[in-house]
Amino acid sequence: MKDLKKYLYRAFPALGVIVALAVQFAFGDSTLHPAANGRYYTIFLLILLGFSILFFILSLFIRKIRDGLEQKGAFLFGAGILVSVLNLLTAKFAVLPVIFFPSYDNILAVFVEQAPLLLKCVGFSFRLLLLGVFWGILAGFITGVCLGFSKKVYYWINPYIKLIGPIPATAWIPLVLTTFPTPFGASVFIIALSVWFPVQLMTSSGIQNTNRIYFEVSRTLGAGTFFQVFKVAVPAALPSIFQGVFNGICAAFIALMTAEMFGAKYGIGWYISYQKSMMLYSGVYAGLILIAVFCTVILTALFKVRKRLLGWQKGLIKW
C-alpha cells in the first residue's frame, strides 16, 4: 500500500496535465475571446505530458528524480487543477472580463509570434540589470567595509546613509532622468542605488559583528590592515554580505521594471507598459511570465554560488 502511494505521487504531475487536457478538449472556447492563430495551449500541454511521463519512467531508475516527484507531485497535481479552473473561467466560459483575462492560447501566441522582440527585451533588461547590480554591489561592498572596519568613517558617513539609504530608489527617478544624459545611464544608476543600500548595510553589520578576538589574534601575529579586512573581516561577514546581495537583487528587479517604464526603448518593463497602453493584456501576461522566469533563474544562480562558497551554512536560507 505504501509503495502504491509513492507511485501515485510520482504519477501526480502527469495526472495534473491529463486533467488540464481533459478540460481543454471537453469544453469549447467562448466566442467572446479572439481566436488565436494556433492551438498553442494544447501543444504546450502535450509537451508537458510527454515530459511528465518521461520523468515518471526515469524515477523508476534514478533516486533523485524519484524523491523529487514524491515530494512535489501533489503540488504539481494541484497546479494542474488550478490551471484548469482558470481555463474554465477565461477561455471556456468568459466569466472574467475578456479584455483583462485573455485565453491561454492568446498568451502563448505572444511568445511564438513576438519571439524576436521578447528576446531583445530580455537581453536589454539583462544588460541593464547586470550593470546596475555590478555597480551597486561594488559600491555597497566598499562602503560597507569602510563603515564596518573604520570607526571614524562610521562616525562621519553613517548619519548621511541613515538619511538617504531608506529612501526608495524609484523616488529619485524624476531627478535622475534630468541629471543623466541618457535614460539608460539613469536606469543603471537607479538599479545600482537600490542594490547599494542593503549590500552596504549587511556588509558593515557583518564586519561589526565579527568576533573582536579574530582581529586581536591577527594583529598579535603581525597582520596589517589589508590582511585584517580581506582575510578576517570579509570572510567572517560573507553570510551577511550574501544576504545583502539577495535583498539588493530583489530590490533591483523592482527598480528595473520601474526604470524601464520611464524612457527606455526596450526591456521587459517597457514591453509590459507598452502592451498595457495598447490594451493588449495577453502581452502583459506574457511579460509577467518572463519576469517570473527571469528573476527565478538569476536568484537560483545566486544561491548556487552561495551554496558553493558557504557550504557550511547549507539549509540556513532556502530558495
PDB file of C-alpha atoms in Angstrom:
ATOM      1  CA  MET A   1       0.000   0.000   0.000  1.00  0.00           C
ATOM      2  CA  LYS A   2       2.838   2.355   0.887  1.00  0.00           C
ATOM      3  CA  ASP A   3       4.612   1.610  -2.404  1.00  0.00           C
ATOM      4  CA  LEU A   4       1.378   2.218  -4.312  1.00  0.00           C
ATOM      5  CA  LYS A   5       1.050   5.635  -2.659  1.00  0.00           C
ATOM      6  CA  LYS A   6       4.585   6.531  -3.721  1.00  0.00           C
ATOM      7  CA  TYR A   7       3.847   5.514  -7.321  1.00  0.00           C
ATOM      8  CA  LEU A   8       0.727   7.679  -7.208  1.00  0.00           C
ATOM      9  CA  TYR A   9       2.713  10.692  -6.043  1.00  0.00           C
ATOM     10  CA  ARG A  10       5.173  10.177  -8.892  1.00  0.00           C
ATOM     11  CA  ALA A  11       2.267   9.997 -11.357  1.00  0.00           C
ATOM     12  CA  PHE A  12       0.571  13.124  -9.996  1.00  0.00           C
ATOM     13  CA  PRO A  13       2.305  15.570 -12.420  1.00  0.00           C
ATOM     14  CA  ALA A  14       1.117  13.551 -15.425  1.00  0.00           C
ATOM     15  CA  LEU A  15      -2.372  13.262 -13.926  1.00  0.00           C
ATOM     16  CA  GLY A  16      -2.493  17.042 -13.458  1.00  0.00           C
ATOM     17  CA  VAL A  17      -1.655  17.574 -17.124  1.00  0.00           C
ATOM     18  CA  ILE A  18      -4.255  14.981 -18.154  1.00  0.00           C
ATOM     19  CA  VAL A  19      -6.916  16.884 -16.175  1.00  0.00           C
ATOM     20  CA  ALA A  20      -5.911  20.107 -17.941  1.00  0.00           C
ATOM     21  CA  LEU A  21      -6.088  18.374 -21.328  1.00  0.00           C
ATOM     22  CA  ALA A  22      -9.495  16.895 -20.477  1.00  0.00           C
ATOM     23  CA  VAL A  23     -10.873  20.344 -19.671  1.00  0.00           C
ATOM     24  CA  GLN A  24      -9.343  21.765 -22.834  1.00  0.00           C
ATOM     25  CA  PHE A  25     -10.964  19.135 -25.075  1.00  0.00           C
ATOM     26  CA  ALA A  26     -14.263  18.766 -23.204  1.00  0.00           C
ATOM     27  CA  PHE A  27     -15.313  22.410 -23.465  1.00  0.00           C
ATOM     28  CA  GLY A  28     -15.247  24.699 -26.468  1.00  0.00           C
ATOM     29  CA  ASP A  29     -13.751  28.178 -26.336  1.00  0.00           C
ATOM     30  CA  SER A  30     -16.065  31.114 -25.779  1.00  0.00           C
ATOM     31  CA  THR A  31     -16.758  33.224 -28.862  1.00  0.00           C
ATOM     32  CA  LEU A  32     -16.085  36.340 -26.781  1.00  0.00           C
ATOM     33  CA  HIS A  33     -12.360  35.590 -26.865  1.00  0.00           C
ATOM     34  CA  PRO A  34     -10.496  36.387 -30.105  1.00  0.00           C
ATOM     35  CA  ALA A  35      -9.284  33.201 -31.767  1.00  0.00           C
ATOM     36  CA  ALA A  36      -5.525  32.594 -31.691  1.00  0.00           C
ATOM     37  CA  ASN A  37      -3.577  31.572 -34.793  1.00  0.00           C
ATOM     38  CA  GLY A  38      -2.814  28.164 -33.363  1.00  0.00           C
ATOM     39  CA  ARG A  39      -3.629  25.661 -30.618  1.00  0.00           C
ATOM     40  CA  TYR A  40      -0.635  26.730 -28.590  1.00  0.00           C
ATOM     41  CA  TYR A  41      -2.040  25.762 -25.196  1.00  0.00           C
ATOM     42  CA  THR A  42      -2.920  22.247 -26.349  1.00  0.00           C
ATOM     43  CA  ILE A  43       0.540  21.768 -27.844  1.00  0.00           C
ATOM     44  CA  PHE A  44       2.098  23.066 -24.629  1.00  0.00           C
ATOM     45  CA  LEU A  45       0.092  20.598 -22.527  1.00  0.00           C
ATOM     46  CA  LEU A  46       1.047  17.690 -24.791  1.00  0.00           C
ATOM     47  CA  ILE A  47       4.723  18.617 -24.407  1.00  0.00           C
ATOM     48  CA  LEU A  48       4.282  18.778 -20.631  1.00  0.00           C
ATOM     49  CA  LEU A  49       2.563  15.392 -20.659  1.00  0.00           C
ATOM     50  CA  GLY A  50       5.485  13.905 -22.557  1.00  0.00           C
ATOM     51  CA  PHE A  51       7.971  15.274 -20.038  1.00  0.00           C
ATOM     52  CA  SER A  52       5.806  14.119 -17.119  1.00  0.00           C
ATOM     53  CA  ILE A  53       5.700  10.561 -18.450  1.00  0.00           C
ATOM     54  CA  LEU A  54       9.438  10.658 -19.151  1.00  0.00           C
ATOM     55  CA  PHE A  55      10.248  11.754 -15.607  1.00  0.00           C
ATOM     56  CA  PHE A  56       7.912   9.101 -14.205  1.00  0.00           C
ATOM     57  CA  ILE A  57       9.820   6.434 -16.137  1.00  0.00           C
ATOM     58  CA  LEU A  58      13.186   7.884 -15.075  1.00  0.00           C
ATOM     59  CA  SER A  59      12.018   7.883 -11.440  1.00  0.00           C
ATOM     60  CA  LEU A  60      11.990   4.088 -11.587  1.00  0.00           C
ATOM     61  CA  PHE A  61      15.777   4.140 -12.028  1.00  0.00           C
ATOM     62  CA  ILE A  62      17.052   7.487 -10.644  1.00  0.00           C
ATOM     63  CA  ARG A  63      16.611   8.079  -6.937  1.00  0.00           C
ATOM     64  CA  LYS A  64      16.974  11.886  -7.090  1.00  0.00           C
ATOM     65  CA  ILE A  65      14.101  12.187  -9.582  1.00  0.00           C
ATOM     66  CA  ARG A  66      12.042   9.704  -7.575  1.00  0.00           C
ATOM     67  CA  ASP A  67      12.459  11.686  -4.354  1.00  0.00           C
ATOM     68  CA  GLY A  68      11.677  14.957  -6.141  1.00  0.00           C
ATOM     69  CA  LEU A  69       8.445  13.632  -7.642  1.00  0.00           C
ATOM     70  CA  GLU A  70       7.317  12.094  -4.352  1.00  0.00           C
ATOM     71  CA  GLN A  71       7.884  15.416  -2.626  1.00  0.00           C
ATOM     72  CA  LYS A  72       6.401  17.792  -5.225  1.00  0.00           C
ATOM     73  CA  GLY A  73       3.980  15.535  -7.081  1.00  0.00           C
ATOM     74  CA  ALA A  74       0.898  16.573  -5.104  1.00  0.00           C
ATOM     75  CA  PHE A  75       1.708  20.252  -5.578  1.00  0.00           C
ATOM     76  CA  LEU A  76       2.106  19.801  -9.342  1.00  0.00           C
ATOM     77  CA  PHE A  77      -1.230  17.994  -9.489  1.00  0.00           C
ATOM     78  CA  GLY A  78      -2.809  20.920  -7.613  1.00  0.00           C
ATOM     79  CA  ALA A  79      -1.201  23.322 -10.075  1.00  0.00           C
ATOM     80  CA  GLY A  80      -2.849  21.385 -12.923  1.00  0.00           C
ATOM     81  CA  ILE A  81      -6.233  21.739 -11.217  1.00  0.00           C
ATOM     82  CA  LEU A  82      -5.704  25.478 -10.710  1.00  0.00           C
ATOM     83  CA  VAL A  83      -4.716  25.975 -14.350  1.00  0.00           C
ATOM     84  CA  SER A  84      -7.833  24.058 -15.428  1.00  0.00           C
ATOM     85  CA  VAL A  85     -10.103  26.198 -13.246  1.00  0.00           C
ATOM     86  CA  LEU A  86      -8.598  29.401 -14.671  1.00  0.00           C
ATOM     87  CA  ASN A  87      -9.069  27.987 -18.174  1.00  0.00           C
ATOM     88  CA  LEU A  88     -12.768  27.455 -17.433  1.00  0.00           C
ATOM     89  CA  LEU A  89     -13.148  30.971 -16.049  1.00  0.00           C
ATOM     90  CA  THR A  90     -11.400  32.618 -19.008  1.00  0.00           C
ATOM     91  CA  ALA A  91     -11.293  30.850 -22.370  1.00  0.00           C
ATOM     92  CA  LYS A  92     -14.165  28.415 -21.890  1.00  0.00           C
ATOM     93  CA  PHE A  93     -16.954  30.431 -20.213  1.00  0.00           C
ATOM     94  CA  ALA A  94     -15.553  34.003 -20.187  1.00  0.00           C
ATOM     95  CA  VAL A  95     -16.650  34.522 -16.586  1.00  0.00           C
ATOM     96  CA  LEU A  96     -13.817  37.014 -16.047  1.00  0.00           C
ATOM     97  CA  PRO A  97     -13.607  40.202 -18.190  1.00  0.00           C
ATOM     98  CA  VAL A  98     -12.264  39.167 -21.583  1.00  0.00           C
ATOM     99  CA  ILE A  99     -10.088  42.223 -22.149  1.00  0.00           C
ATOM    100  CA  PHE A 100      -8.208  41.776 -18.858  1.00  0.00           C
ATOM    101  CA  PHE A 101      -8.097  37.969 -18.766  1.00  0.00           C
ATOM    102  CA  PRO A 102      -7.143  36.562 -22.189  1.00  0.00           C
ATOM    103  CA  SER A 103      -7.107  32.872 -23.026  1.00  0.00           C
ATOM    104  CA  TYR A 104      -4.001  30.733 -22.661  1.00  0.00           C
ATOM    105  CA  ASP A 105      -3.791  30.381 -26.429  1.00  0.00           C
ATOM    106  CA  ASN A 106      -3.555  34.159 -26.865  1.00  0.00           C
ATOM    107  CA  ILE A 107      -0.902  34.484 -24.159  1.00  0.00           C
ATOM    108  CA  LEU A 108       1.234  31.681 -25.584  1.00  0.00           C
ATOM    109  CA  ALA A 109       0.774  33.113 -29.068  1.00  0.00           C
ATOM    110  CA  VAL A 110       2.715  36.181 -27.922  1.00  0.00           C
ATOM    111  CA  PHE A 111       5.775  34.043 -27.147  1.00  0.00           C
ATOM    112  CA  VAL A 112       5.630  32.426 -30.597  1.00  0.00           C
ATOM    113  CA  GLU A 113       4.684  35.394 -32.762  1.00  0.00           C
ATOM    114  CA  GLN A 114       6.734  38.054 -30.955  1.00  0.00           C
ATOM    115  CA  ALA A 115       9.727  35.931 -30.017  1.00  0.00           C
ATOM    116  CA  PRO A 116      12.392  38.229 -31.604  1.00  0.00           C
ATOM    117  CA  LEU A 117      11.044  41.306 -29.798  1.00  0.00           C
ATOM    118  CA  LEU A 118      10.762  39.450 -26.469  1.00  0.00           C
ATOM    119  CA  LEU A 119      14.314  38.129 -26.755  1.00  0.00           C
ATOM    120  CA  LYS A 120      15.544  41.648 -27.493  1.00  0.00           C
ATOM    121  CA  CYS A 121      13.691  42.941 -24.431  1.00  0.00           C
ATOM    122  CA  VAL A 122      15.133  40.184 -22.223  1.00  0.00           C
ATOM    123  CA  GLY A 123      18.643  40.966 -23.497  1.00  0.00           C
ATOM    124  CA  PHE A 124      18.172  44.681 -22.819  1.00  0.00           C
ATOM    125  CA  SER A 125      16.823  44.048 -19.307  1.00  0.00           C
ATOM    126  CA  PHE A 126      19.609  41.578 -18.511  1.00  0.00           C
ATOM    127  CA  ARG A 127      22.284  44.053 -19.622  1.00  0.00           C
ATOM    128  CA  LEU A 128      20.672  46.833 -17.599  1.00  0.00           C
ATOM    129  CA  LEU A 129      20.289  44.633 -14.528  1.00  0.00           C
ATOM    130  CA  LEU A 130      23.829  43.271 -14.783  1.00  0.00           C
ATOM    131  CA  LEU A 131      25.398  46.735 -14.934  1.00  0.00           C
ATOM    132  CA  GLY A 132      23.203  48.125 -12.160  1.00  0.00           C
ATOM    133  CA  VAL A 133      23.754  45.154  -9.844  1.00  0.00           C
ATOM    134  CA  PHE A 134      27.514  45.151 -10.503  1.00  0.00           C
ATOM    135  CA  TRP A 135      27.990  48.822  -9.637  1.00  0.00           C
ATOM    136  CA  GLY A 136      25.545  48.568  -6.735  1.00  0.00           C
ATOM    137  CA  ILE A 137      27.325  45.574  -5.185  1.00  0.00           C
ATOM    138  CA  LEU A 138      30.743  47.165  -5.739  1.00  0.00           C
ATOM    139  CA  ALA A 139      29.715  50.476  -4.172  1.00  0.00           C
ATOM    140  CA  GLY A 140      27.830  48.754  -1.346  1.00  0.00           C
ATOM    141  CA  PHE A 141      30.748  46.428  -0.575  1.00  0.00           C
ATOM    142  CA  ILE A 142      33.311  49.239  -0.474  1.00  0.00           C
ATOM    143  CA  THR A 143      31.043  51.455   1.628  1.00  0.00           C
ATOM    144  CA  GLY A 144      30.159  48.575   3.962  1.00  0.00           C
ATOM    145  CA  VAL A 145      33.793  47.591   4.503  1.00  0.00           C
ATOM    146  CA  CYS A 146      34.778  51.191   5.279  1.00  0.00           C
ATOM    147  CA  LEU A 147      31.871  51.676   7.673  1.00  0.00           C
ATOM    148  CA  GLY A 148      32.301  48.318   9.355  1.00  0.00           C
ATOM    149  CA  PHE A 149      36.071  48.477   9.809  1.00  0.00           C
ATOM    150  CA  SER A 150      36.695  52.153  10.500  1.00  0.00           C
ATOM    151  CA  LYS A 151      35.048  53.883  13.451  1.00  0.00           C
ATOM    152  CA  LYS A 152      35.977  57.317  12.044  1.00  0.00           C
ATOM    153  CA  VAL A 153      34.303  56.613   8.698  1.00  0.00           C
ATOM    154  CA  TYR A 154      31.272  55.240  10.509  1.00  0.00           C
ATOM    155  CA  TYR A 155      31.071  58.383  12.676  1.00  0.00           C
ATOM    156  CA  TRP A 156      31.178  60.824   9.745  1.00  0.00           C
ATOM    157  CA  ILE A 157      29.350  58.930   6.995  1.00  0.00           C
ATOM    158  CA  ASN A 158      26.737  56.730   8.678  1.00  0.00           C
ATOM    159  CA  PRO A 159      24.331  59.602   9.590  1.00  0.00           C
ATOM    160  CA  TYR A 160      24.076  60.560   5.898  1.00  0.00           C
ATOM    161  CA  ILE A 161      23.462  56.944   4.901  1.00  0.00           C
ATOM    162  CA  LYS A 162      20.713  56.665   7.509  1.00  0.00           C
ATOM    163  CA  LEU A 163      19.120  59.727   5.933  1.00  0.00           C
ATOM    164  CA  ILE A 164      19.475  58.771   2.246  1.00  0.00           C
ATOM    165  CA  GLY A 165      19.504  54.946   2.295  1.00  0.00           C
ATOM    166  CA  PRO A 166      15.881  54.247   3.302  1.00  0.00           C
ATOM    167  CA  ILE A 167      14.512  56.459   0.501  1.00  0.00           C
ATOM    168  CA  PRO A 168      13.183  54.120  -2.250  1.00  0.00           C
ATOM    169  CA  ALA A 169      15.463  54.236  -5.281  1.00  0.00           C
ATOM    170  CA  THR A 170      12.491  54.772  -7.587  1.00  0.00           C
ATOM    171  CA  ALA A 171      11.701  58.044  -5.762  1.00  0.00           C
ATOM    172  CA  TRP A 172      14.843  59.510  -7.331  1.00  0.00           C
ATOM    173  CA  ILE A 173      13.669  58.843 -10.908  1.00  0.00           C
ATOM    174  CA  PRO A 174      12.388  62.396 -11.714  1.00  0.00           C
ATOM    175  CA  LEU A 175      15.683  63.928 -10.530  1.00  0.00           C
ATOM    176  CA  VAL A 176      17.908  61.265 -12.089  1.00  0.00           C
ATOM    177  CA  LEU A 177      16.234  61.489 -15.511  1.00  0.00           C
ATOM    178  CA  THR A 178      17.028  65.205 -15.672  1.00  0.00           C
ATOM    179  CA  THR A 179      20.604  64.708 -14.422  1.00  0.00           C
ATOM    180  CA  PHE A 180      21.858  61.851 -16.596  1.00  0.00           C
ATOM    181  CA  PRO A 181      22.345  62.415 -20.336  1.00  0.00           C
ATOM    182  CA  THR A 182      20.635  59.146 -21.355  1.00  0.00           C
ATOM    183  CA  PRO A 183      17.725  57.131 -19.936  1.00  0.00           C
ATOM    184  CA  PHE A 184      19.955  54.043 -19.969  1.00  0.00           C
ATOM    185  CA  GLY A 185      22.525  55.644 -17.666  1.00  0.00           C
ATOM    186  CA  ALA A 186      19.753  56.895 -15.395  1.00  0.00           C
ATOM    187  CA  SER A 187      18.262  53.393 -15.197  1.00  0.00           C
ATOM    188  CA  VAL A 188      21.645  51.866 -14.325  1.00  0.00           C
ATOM    189  CA  PHE A 189      22.065  54.417 -11.533  1.00  0.00           C
ATOM    190  CA  ILE A 190      18.580  53.730 -10.109  1.00  0.00           C
ATOM    191  CA  ILE A 191      19.216  49.974 -10.060  1.00  0.00           C
ATOM    192  CA  ALA A 192      22.677  50.444  -8.531  1.00  0.00           C
ATOM    193  CA  LEU A 193      21.205  52.703  -5.864  1.00  0.00           C
ATOM    194  CA  SER A 194      18.570  50.123  -4.944  1.00  0.00           C
ATOM    195  CA  VAL A 195      21.288  47.452  -4.561  1.00  0.00           C
ATOM    196  CA  TRP A 196      23.822  49.656  -2.786  1.00  0.00           C
ATOM    197  CA  PHE A 197      21.930  50.268   0.468  1.00  0.00           C
ATOM    198  CA  PRO A 198      21.139  46.646   1.519  1.00  0.00           C
ATOM    199  CA  VAL A 199      24.619  45.467   0.488  1.00  0.00           C
ATOM    200  CA  GLN A 200      26.443  48.161   2.473  1.00  0.00           C
ATOM    201  CA  LEU A 201      24.125  47.704   5.452  1.00  0.00           C
ATOM    202  CA  MET A 202      24.632  43.948   5.705  1.00  0.00           C
ATOM    203  CA  THR A 203      28.356  44.176   4.902  1.00  0.00           C
ATOM    204  CA  SER A 204      29.034  46.754   7.616  1.00  0.00           C
ATOM    205  CA  SER A 205      26.832  44.866  10.094  1.00  0.00           C
ATOM    206  CA  GLY A 206      28.590  41.574   9.339  1.00  0.00           C
ATOM    207  CA  ILE A 207      32.028  43.109   9.875  1.00  0.00           C
ATOM    208  CA  GLN A 208      30.986  44.921  13.063  1.00  0.00           C
ATOM    209  CA  ASN A 209      29.544  41.677  14.466  1.00  0.00           C
ATOM    210  CA  THR A 210      32.747  39.733  13.774  1.00  0.00           C
ATOM    211  CA  ASN A 211      34.311  38.470  16.973  1.00  0.00           C
ATOM    212  CA  ARG A 212      36.951  41.011  18.103  1.00  0.00           C
ATOM    213  CA  ILE A 213      39.214  38.143  19.178  1.00  0.00           C
ATOM    214  CA  TYR A 214      39.893  37.335  15.495  1.00  0.00           C
ATOM    215  CA  PHE A 215      41.290  40.820  14.924  1.00  0.00           C
ATOM    216  CA  GLU A 216      43.349  40.753  18.132  1.00  0.00           C
ATOM    217  CA  VAL A 217      44.895  37.414  17.225  1.00  0.00           C
ATOM    218  CA  SER A 218      45.695  38.557  13.675  1.00  0.00           C
ATOM    219  CA  ARG A 219      47.327  41.781  14.997  1.00  0.00           C
ATOM    220  CA  THR A 220      49.345  39.757  17.500  1.00  0.00           C
ATOM    221  CA  LEU A 221      50.643  37.631  14.636  1.00  0.00           C
ATOM    222  CA  GLY A 222      51.665  40.767  12.741  1.00  0.00           C
ATOM    223  CA  ALA A 223      48.771  41.128  10.282  1.00  0.00           C
ATOM    224  CA  GLY A 224      48.324  44.513   8.659  1.00  0.00           C
ATOM    225  CA  THR A 225      45.105  46.383   7.895  1.00  0.00           C
ATOM    226  CA  PHE A 226      44.702  44.839   4.429  1.00  0.00           C
ATOM    227  CA  PHE A 227      45.028  41.305   5.820  1.00  0.00           C
ATOM    228  CA  GLN A 228      42.571  42.003   8.636  1.00  0.00           C
ATOM    229  CA  VAL A 229      39.989  43.368   6.202  1.00  0.00           C
ATOM    230  CA  PHE A 230      40.170  40.781   3.425  1.00  0.00           C
ATOM    231  CA  LYS A 231      41.383  37.707   5.313  1.00  0.00           C
ATOM    232  CA  VAL A 232      39.483  38.124   8.585  1.00  0.00           C
ATOM    233  CA  ALA A 233      36.593  40.601   8.372  1.00  0.00           C
ATOM    234  CA  VAL A 234      35.220  39.895   4.898  1.00  0.00           C
ATOM    235  CA  PRO A 235      35.266  36.041   5.154  1.00  0.00           C
ATOM    236  CA  ALA A 236      33.562  36.237   8.553  1.00  0.00           C
ATOM    237  CA  ALA A 237      30.935  38.617   7.140  1.00  0.00           C
ATOM    238  CA  LEU A 238      30.231  36.598   3.965  1.00  0.00           C
ATOM    239  CA  PRO A 239      26.867  35.209   5.205  1.00  0.00           C
ATOM    240  CA  SER A 240      25.649  38.747   5.893  1.00  0.00           C
ATOM    241  CA  ILE A 241      27.085  40.007   2.601  1.00  0.00           C
ATOM    242  CA  PHE A 242      25.193  37.366   0.633  1.00  0.00           C
ATOM    243  CA  GLN A 243      22.005  38.237   2.478  1.00  0.00           C
ATOM    244  CA  GLY A 244      22.538  41.867   1.491  1.00  0.00           C
ATOM    245  CA  VAL A 245      23.170  40.878  -2.132  1.00  0.00           C
ATOM    246  CA  PHE A 246      19.985  38.780  -2.142  1.00  0.00           C
ATOM    247  CA  ASN A 247      17.917  41.672  -0.757  1.00  0.00           C
ATOM    248  CA  GLY A 248      19.627  44.053  -3.159  1.00  0.00           C
ATOM    249  CA  ILE A 249      18.851  41.943  -6.219  1.00  0.00           C
ATOM    250  CA  CYS A 250      15.198  41.650  -5.162  1.00  0.00           C
ATOM    251  CA  ALA A 251      15.081  45.459  -4.893  1.00  0.00           C
ATOM    252  CA  ALA A 252      16.879  45.706  -8.241  1.00  0.00           C
ATOM    253  CA  PHE A 253      14.065  43.835 -10.018  1.00  0.00           C
ATOM    254  CA  ILE A 254      11.555  46.404  -8.751  1.00  0.00           C
ATOM    255  CA  ALA A 255      13.814  49.280  -9.779  1.00  0.00           C
ATOM    256  CA  LEU A 256      14.452  47.662 -13.170  1.00  0.00           C
ATOM    257  CA  MET A 257      10.776  47.337 -14.044  1.00  0.00           C
ATOM    258  CA  THR A 258      10.015  50.871 -12.854  1.00  0.00           C
ATOM    259  CA  ALA A 259      13.023  52.454 -14.571  1.00  0.00           C
ATOM    260  CA  GLU A 260      12.222  50.782 -17.892  1.00  0.00           C
ATOM    261  CA  MET A 261       8.752  52.306 -17.865  1.00  0.00           C
ATOM    262  CA  PHE A 262      10.278  55.797 -17.961  1.00  0.00           C
ATOM    263  CA  GLY A 263      12.029  56.494 -21.242  1.00  0.00           C
ATOM    264  CA  ALA A 264      13.514  53.072 -22.069  1.00  0.00           C
ATOM    265  CA  LYS A 265      13.249  51.894 -25.683  1.00  0.00           C
ATOM    266  CA  TYR A 266      13.296  48.186 -24.878  1.00  0.00           C
ATOM    267  CA  GLY A 267      13.195  45.868 -21.876  1.00  0.00           C
ATOM    268  CA  ILE A 268      10.591  43.723 -20.160  1.00  0.00           C
ATOM    269  CA  GLY A 269       9.254  46.639 -18.127  1.00  0.00           C
ATOM    270  CA  TRP A 270       8.963  48.748 -21.286  1.00  0.00           C
ATOM    271  CA  TYR A 271       7.213  45.883 -23.079  1.00  0.00           C
ATOM    272  CA  ILE A 272       4.621  45.469 -20.306  1.00  0.00           C
ATOM    273  CA  SER A 273       3.986  49.213 -20.208  1.00  0.00           C
ATOM    274  CA  TYR A 274       3.625  49.339 -23.997  1.00  0.00           C
ATOM    275  CA  GLN A 275       1.242  46.377 -24.134  1.00  0.00           C
ATOM    276  CA  LYS A 276      -0.857  47.874 -21.331  1.00  0.00           C
ATOM    277  CA  SER A 277      -1.122  51.211 -23.147  1.00  0.00           C
ATOM    278  CA  MET A 278      -2.350  49.317 -26.238  1.00  0.00           C
ATOM    279  CA  MET A 279      -4.835  47.340 -24.075  1.00  0.00           C
ATOM    280  CA  LEU A 280      -3.187  44.090 -25.177  1.00  0.00           C
ATOM    281  CA  TYR A 281      -3.272  42.194 -21.916  1.00  0.00           C
ATOM    282  CA  SER A 282      -2.095  38.946 -23.474  1.00  0.00           C
ATOM    283  CA  GLY A 283       1.240  40.725 -23.937  1.00  0.00           C
ATOM    284  CA  VAL A 284       1.110  41.997 -20.345  1.00  0.00           C
ATOM    285  CA  TYR A 285       0.733  38.443 -19.005  1.00  0.00           C
ATOM    286  CA  ALA A 286       3.497  37.226 -21.308  1.00  0.00           C
ATOM    287  CA  GLY A 287       5.752  39.930 -19.886  1.00  0.00           C
ATOM    288  CA  LEU A 288       4.864  38.945 -16.321  1.00  0.00           C
ATOM    289  CA  ILE A 289       5.731  35.325 -17.083  1.00  0.00           C
ATOM    290  CA  LEU A 290       9.068  36.481 -18.499  1.00  0.00           C
ATOM    291  CA  ILE A 291       9.765  38.452 -15.324  1.00  0.00           C
ATOM    292  CA  ALA A 292       8.973  35.411 -13.160  1.00  0.00           C
ATOM    293  CA  VAL A 293      11.330  33.176 -15.168  1.00  0.00           C
ATOM    294  CA  PHE A 294      13.982  35.913 -15.391  1.00  0.00           C
ATOM    295  CA  CYS A 295      14.002  36.541 -11.625  1.00  0.00           C
ATOM    296  CA  THR A 296      13.888  32.859 -10.721  1.00  0.00           C
ATOM    297  CA  VAL A 297      16.880  31.997 -12.921  1.00  0.00           C
ATOM    298  CA  ILE A 298      19.013  34.831 -11.529  1.00  0.00           C
ATOM    299  CA  LEU A 299      18.164  34.165  -7.865  1.00  0.00           C
ATOM    300  CA  THR A 300      18.707  30.421  -8.332  1.00  0.00           C
ATOM    301  CA  ALA A 301      22.151  31.143  -9.826  1.00  0.00           C
ATOM    302  CA  LEU A 302      22.943  33.407  -6.852  1.00  0.00           C
ATOM    303  CA  PHE A 303      22.059  30.668  -4.369  1.00  0.00           C
ATOM    304  CA  LYS A 304      24.180  28.160  -6.314  1.00  0.00           C
ATOM    305  CA  VAL A 305      27.169  30.482  -5.843  1.00  0.00           C
ATOM    306  CA  ARG A 306      26.278  30.962  -2.164  1.00  0.00           C
ATOM    307  CA  LYS A 307      25.988  27.208  -1.643  1.00  0.00           C
ATOM    308  CA  ARG A 308      29.464  26.675  -3.093  1.00  0.00           C
ATOM    309  CA  LEU A 309      31.108  29.448  -1.060  1.00  0.00           C
ATOM    310  CA  LEU A 310      29.177  28.853   2.165  1.00  0.00           C
ATOM    311  CA  GLY A 311      28.648  25.110   2.190  1.00  0.00           C
ATOM    312  CA  TRP A 312      28.799  25.057   5.994  1.00  0.00           C
ATOM    313  CA  GLN A 313      25.575  27.126   6.051  1.00  0.00           C
ATOM    314  CA  LYS A 314      23.633  24.693   3.868  1.00  0.00           C
ATOM    315  CA  GLY A 315      19.935  24.803   4.648  1.00  0.00           C
ATOM    316  CA  LEU A 316      20.102  28.015   6.709  1.00  0.00           C
ATOM    317  CA  ILE A 317      18.475  30.085   3.934  1.00  0.00           C
ATOM    318  CA  LYS A 318      16.497  28.119   1.350  1.00  0.00           C
ATOM    319  CA  TRP A 319      15.340  29.081  -2.121  1.00  0.00           C
TER     320      TRP A 319
END
